Coordinates of C-alpha atoms in Angstrom, one line a residue:
X1 CA 110.8 58.7 106.0
X2 CA 107.6 60.3 104.8
X3 CA 108.2 63.3 107.1
X4 CA 111.7 63.7 105.7
X5 CA 110.3 63.6 102.1
X6 CA 107.6 66.1 103.0
X7 CA 110.3 68.4 104.6
X8 CA 112.4 68.3 101.4
X9 CA 109.3 68.9 99.3
X10 CA 108.3 71.9 101.4
X11 CA 111.9 73.4 101.2
X12 CA 111.9 72.9 97.4
X13 CA 108.5 74.6 97.1
X14 CA 109.6 77.5 99.3
X15 CA 112.8 78.1 97.3
X16 CA 110.9 77.7 94.1
X17 CA 108.5 80.4 95.3
X18 CA 111.3 82.7 96.2
X19 CA 113.0 82.2 92.8
X20 CA 109.7 82.9 91.0
X21 CA 109.1 86.1 93.0
X22 CA 112.7 87.4 92.6
X23 CA 113.5 86.4 89.1
X24 CA 111.9 89.5 87.5
X25 CA 114.0 91.7 89.8
X26 CA 117.1 89.9 88.6
X27 CA 116.1 90.6 85.0
X28 CA 115.7 94.3 85.7
X29 CA 119.1 94.5 87.3
X30 CA 120.7 92.7 84.4
X31 CA 119.1 95.0 81.8
X32 CA 120.3 98.0 83.8
X33 CA 123.8 97.1 82.8
X34 CA 123.1 95.9 79.3
X35 CA 125.1 97.6 76.5
X36 CA 122.4 97.1 73.9
X37 CA 120.1 100.0 73.1
X38 CA 117.4 97.6 72.3
X39 CA 115.0 97.3 75.2
X40 CA 114.4 93.6 75.4
X41 CA 117.4 92.0 73.7
X42 CA 118.2 88.7 75.4
X43 CA 120.7 87.6 76.5
X44 CA 122.4 90.9 77.4
X45 CA 125.1 91.8 75.0
X46 CA 127.6 93.1 77.5
X47 CA 128.3 95.2 80.6
X48 CA 128.2 99.0 80.9
X49 CA 127.6 101.7 83.4
X50 CA 126.6 104.2 80.7
X51 CA 122.9 104.0 81.6
X52 CA 123.6 105.2 85.1
X53 CA 125.3 108.3 83.8
X54 CA 122.4 108.9 81.4
X55 CA 119.8 108.5 84.1
X56 CA 121.5 110.8 86.6
X57 CA 122.1 113.4 84.0
X58 CA 118.4 113.8 83.3
X59 CA 116.6 116.6 85.2
X60 CA 113.3 114.8 85.4
X61 CA 114.9 111.8 87.2
X62 CA 116.8 114.0 89.6
X63 CA 113.7 116.0 90.4
X64 CA 111.7 112.9 91.0
X65 CA 114.4 111.5 93.3
X66 CA 114.6 114.7 95.3
X67 CA 110.8 114.9 95.7
X68 CA 110.6 111.2 96.8
X69 CA 113.4 111.7 99.4
X70 CA 111.8 114.9 100.7
X71 CA 108.3 113.3 101.0
X72 CA 109.7 110.2 102.6
X73 CA 111.8 112.1 105.2
X74 CA 108.9 114.4 106.2
X75 CA 106.4 111.5 106.4
X76 CA 108.8 109.5 108.4
X77 CA 109.4 112.4 110.8
X78 CA 105.7 112.9 111.3
X79 CA 105.1 109.2 111.8
X80 CA 107.9 109.0 114.4
X81 CA 106.4 111.8 116.5
X82 CA 102.7 110.8 116.2
X83 CA 103.3 107.0 116.3
X84 CA 105.4 107.3 119.4
X85 CA 103.0 109.6 121.2
X86 CA 100.0 107.4 120.3
X87 CA 101.7 104.2 121.4
X88 CA 102.7 105.7 124.7
X89 CA 99.2 107.1 125.4
X90 CA 97.4 103.8 124.4
X91 CA 99.9 101.6 126.3
X92 CA 99.8 103.5 129.6
X93 CA 96.1 104.3 130.0
X94 CA 92.8 102.6 129.8
X95 CA 90.0 104.9 128.8
X96 CA 86.7 104.9 126.9
X97 CA 87.2 104.6 123.2
X98 CA 90.7 103.2 123.4
X99 CA 89.9 100.3 121.0
X100 CA 88.3 102.7 118.5
X101 CA 91.4 104.9 118.5
X102 CA 93.6 101.8 117.9
X103 CA 91.4 100.8 115.0
X104 CA 91.5 104.2 113.5
X105 CA 95.3 104.2 113.7
X106 CA 95.6 100.8 112.0
X107 CA 92.8 101.4 109.4
X108 CA 94.9 103.4 106.8
X109 CA 97.3 100.5 106.2
X110 CA 94.6 97.8 106.5
X111 CA 92.4 99.4 103.8
X112 CA 93.2 99.0 100.1
X113 CA 95.4 101.9 98.9
X114 CA 92.8 103.1 96.4
X115 CA 90.2 103.5 99.2
X116 CA 92.6 105.5 101.3
X117 CA 93.6 107.6 98.3
X118 CA 90.0 108.5 97.3
X119 CA 89.1 109.3 100.9
X120 CA 92.2 111.6 101.2
X121 CA 91.5 113.3 97.9
X122 CA 87.8 113.9 98.9
X123 CA 88.9 115.3 102.3
X124 CA 91.4 117.7 100.6
X125 CA 88.9 118.9 98.1
X126 CA 86.3 119.5 100.8
X127 CA 88.9 121.6 102.8
X128 CA 89.9 123.5 99.6
X129 CA 93.5 122.1 99.7
X130 CA 95.1 121.7 96.3
X131 CA 97.1 118.5 95.7
X132 CA 100.8 119.0 96.0
X133 CA 103.8 118.1 98.2
X134 CA 101.8 118.9 101.4
X135 CA 99.0 116.5 100.5
X136 CA 101.5 113.7 99.5
X137 CA 103.2 114.0 102.9
X138 CA 99.9 113.9 104.8
X139 CA 98.8 110.9 102.7
X140 CA 102.0 109.0 103.4
X141 CA 102.1 109.9 107.0
X142 CA 98.6 108.4 107.6
X143 CA 99.9 104.9 106.9
X144 CA 103.5 105.4 108.1
X145 CA 102.2 106.2 111.6
X146 CA 100.9 102.6 111.8
X147 CA 104.4 101.2 111.2
X148 CA 106.0 103.3 114.0
X149 CA 103.0 102.7 116.3
X150 CA 103.3 98.9 115.9
X151 CA 107.0 98.8 116.6
X152 CA 106.9 101.1 119.6
X153 CA 103.9 99.6 121.3
X154 CA 105.5 96.1 120.9
X155 CA 108.6 97.4 122.5
X156 CA 106.7 99.1 125.3
X157 CA 105.0 95.8 126.1
X158 CA 108.5 94.2 126.6
X159 CA 109.8 97.1 128.7
X160 CA 109.8 96.4 132.5
X161 CA 107.5 98.8 134.3
X162 CA 109.8 98.4 137.4
X163 CA 112.5 100.5 135.6
X164 CA 110.1 103.4 135.2
X165 CA 108.9 103.1 138.8
X166 CA 112.5 103.0 140.1
X167 CA 113.4 106.1 138.1
X168 CA 110.5 108.0 139.6
X169 CA 111.2 106.7 143.1
X170 CA 114.8 108.0 142.8
X171 CA 113.5 111.5 142.1
X172 CA 113.5 111.7 138.3
X173 CA 110.8 113.8 136.7
X174 CA 108.8 112.7 133.7
X175 CA 111.2 114.2 131.1
X176 CA 114.2 112.6 132.8
X177 CA 112.5 109.2 133.0
X178 CA 111.6 109.5 129.3
X179 CA 115.1 110.6 128.3
X180 CA 117.2 108.1 130.3
X181 CA 114.9 105.1 130.7
X182 CA 112.2 104.9 128.1
X183 CA 113.9 106.4 125.1
X184 CA 117.0 104.1 125.2
X185 CA 114.7 101.1 125.4
X186 CA 112.7 102.4 122.4
X187 CA 115.8 103.3 120.4
X188 CA 116.0 100.2 118.1
X189 CA 112.2 100.1 117.7
X190 CA 112.1 103.7 116.7
X191 CA 115.0 103.2 114.2
X192 CA 113.3 100.2 112.7
X193 CA 109.9 101.9 112.5
X194 CA 111.5 104.9 110.9
X195 CA 113.4 102.8 108.4
X196 CA 110.2 100.8 107.4
X197 CA 108.2 104.0 107.2
X198 CA 110.8 105.6 104.9
X199 CA 110.9 102.6 102.6
X200 CA 107.1 102.4 102.5
X201 CA 106.8 106.1 101.7
X202 CA 109.6 106.1 99.1
X203 CA 108.0 103.5 96.8
X204 CA 104.3 104.2 97.5
X205 CA 102.3 104.9 94.3
X206 CA 98.6 104.2 94.8
X207 CA 97.9 106.8 97.5
X208 CA 100.4 109.2 95.8
X209 CA 98.5 109.0 92.5
X210 CA 95.4 110.6 94.2
X211 CA 97.3 113.2 96.3
X212 CA 100.2 114.3 94.1
X213 CA 98.4 116.6 91.7
X214 CA 101.0 117.8 89.2
X215 CA 103.9 116.6 91.3
X216 CA 105.8 113.5 90.2
X217 CA 107.5 111.2 92.8
X218 CA 109.9 108.5 91.6
X219 CA 107.2 105.7 91.5
X220 CA 104.9 108.0 89.5
X221 CA 107.8 108.8 87.1
X222 CA 108.3 105.0 86.7
X223 CA 104.7 104.5 85.9
X224 CA 104.7 107.2 83.3
X225 CA 107.8 105.6 81.7
X226 CA 105.8 102.5 80.8
X227 CA 104.5 104.3 77.7
X228 CA 108.1 105.2 76.6
X229 CA 109.9 102.0 75.3
X230 CA 112.9 103.9 74.1
X231 CA 113.7 104.9 77.7
X232 CA 113.6 101.3 79.1
X233 CA 117.3 101.1 79.9
X234 CA 117.1 104.3 82.0
X235 CA 113.8 103.1 83.5
X236 CA 115.6 99.9 84.6
X237 CA 118.3 101.9 86.3
X238 CA 115.8 104.0 88.2
X239 CA 113.8 100.9 89.1
X240 CA 116.9 99.2 90.5
X241 CA 117.6 102.4 92.6
X242 CA 114.1 102.2 94.0
X243 CA 114.5 98.6 94.9
X244 CA 117.8 99.2 96.7
X245 CA 116.6 102.3 98.6
X246 CA 113.5 100.3 99.8
X247 CA 115.2 96.9 100.3
X248 CA 118.1 98.0 102.5
X249 CA 115.9 99.8 105.2
X250 CA 113.6 96.8 105.3
X251 CA 116.4 94.4 105.8
X252 CA 117.9 96.7 108.5
X253 CA 114.6 97.0 110.3
X254 CA 114.2 93.2 110.2
X255 CA 117.5 92.6 111.9
X256 CA 116.7 95.3 114.5
X257 CA 113.3 93.9 115.4
X258 CA 113.7 90.2 115.0
X259 CA 113.0 88.2 118.1
X260 CA 109.5 87.4 119.2
X261 CA 107.1 90.2 120.1
X262 CA 109.4 93.0 118.9
X263 CA 108.7 92.1 115.3
X264 CA 107.0 95.0 113.5
X265 CA 103.3 94.4 113.2
X266 CA 103.0 92.1 116.3
X267 CA 101.2 94.8 118.1
X268 CA 98.2 94.7 115.9

């Protein structure tokens, strides 16, 4: 009896926590469709799609969206290549300094974003590289690599070594074995890692603040909008867009990697 009451209490607490966390998101979505010009009129006075037309007609919004998509795609591509190569090297071989390399790979996402941002900015200044699109991409790729690395190395640990040995015994070279055996087994892990890396890059703001210079990604645009109360309806529309663009890949990655050791992050 007591255990049943405790179970019900835990469920209520869990659902209460979820409602508490997601209620502000629901408010933003409601205000994105509010017909009132007033920023904080409650309850909403009606339903309109006008603010979407206004938002997507503004050049600053479109430029910020294009830049965020460009940076996220480039950072994801770099992370897929480097994360896959790193996971393959660290999984197959034991060598001196292996644990140190693993730590260096994971460190950018384990450290607070402000530390990573300051370190990257100092490195770029030392090398004489001016902040811009290149520095943003490099900054995002440093922590996106970890996402891909964790997914791929977790999948490699679940891949039967006998398949690779059988392929080599049957005369396949290294490239053929990679193409026909390893890559198909890594397909969903790579897709999930890429989707998570894209979502993480698209809405990243702390590291971007230190590496962007005069460039404005969508999260930085949103941060600047906090001082413009007249633009709150447009800001709500853009904030909802950011949430959708980041939420959908994360949900997709979850369904691709659910099931024991294949969950992203389990390789840490």
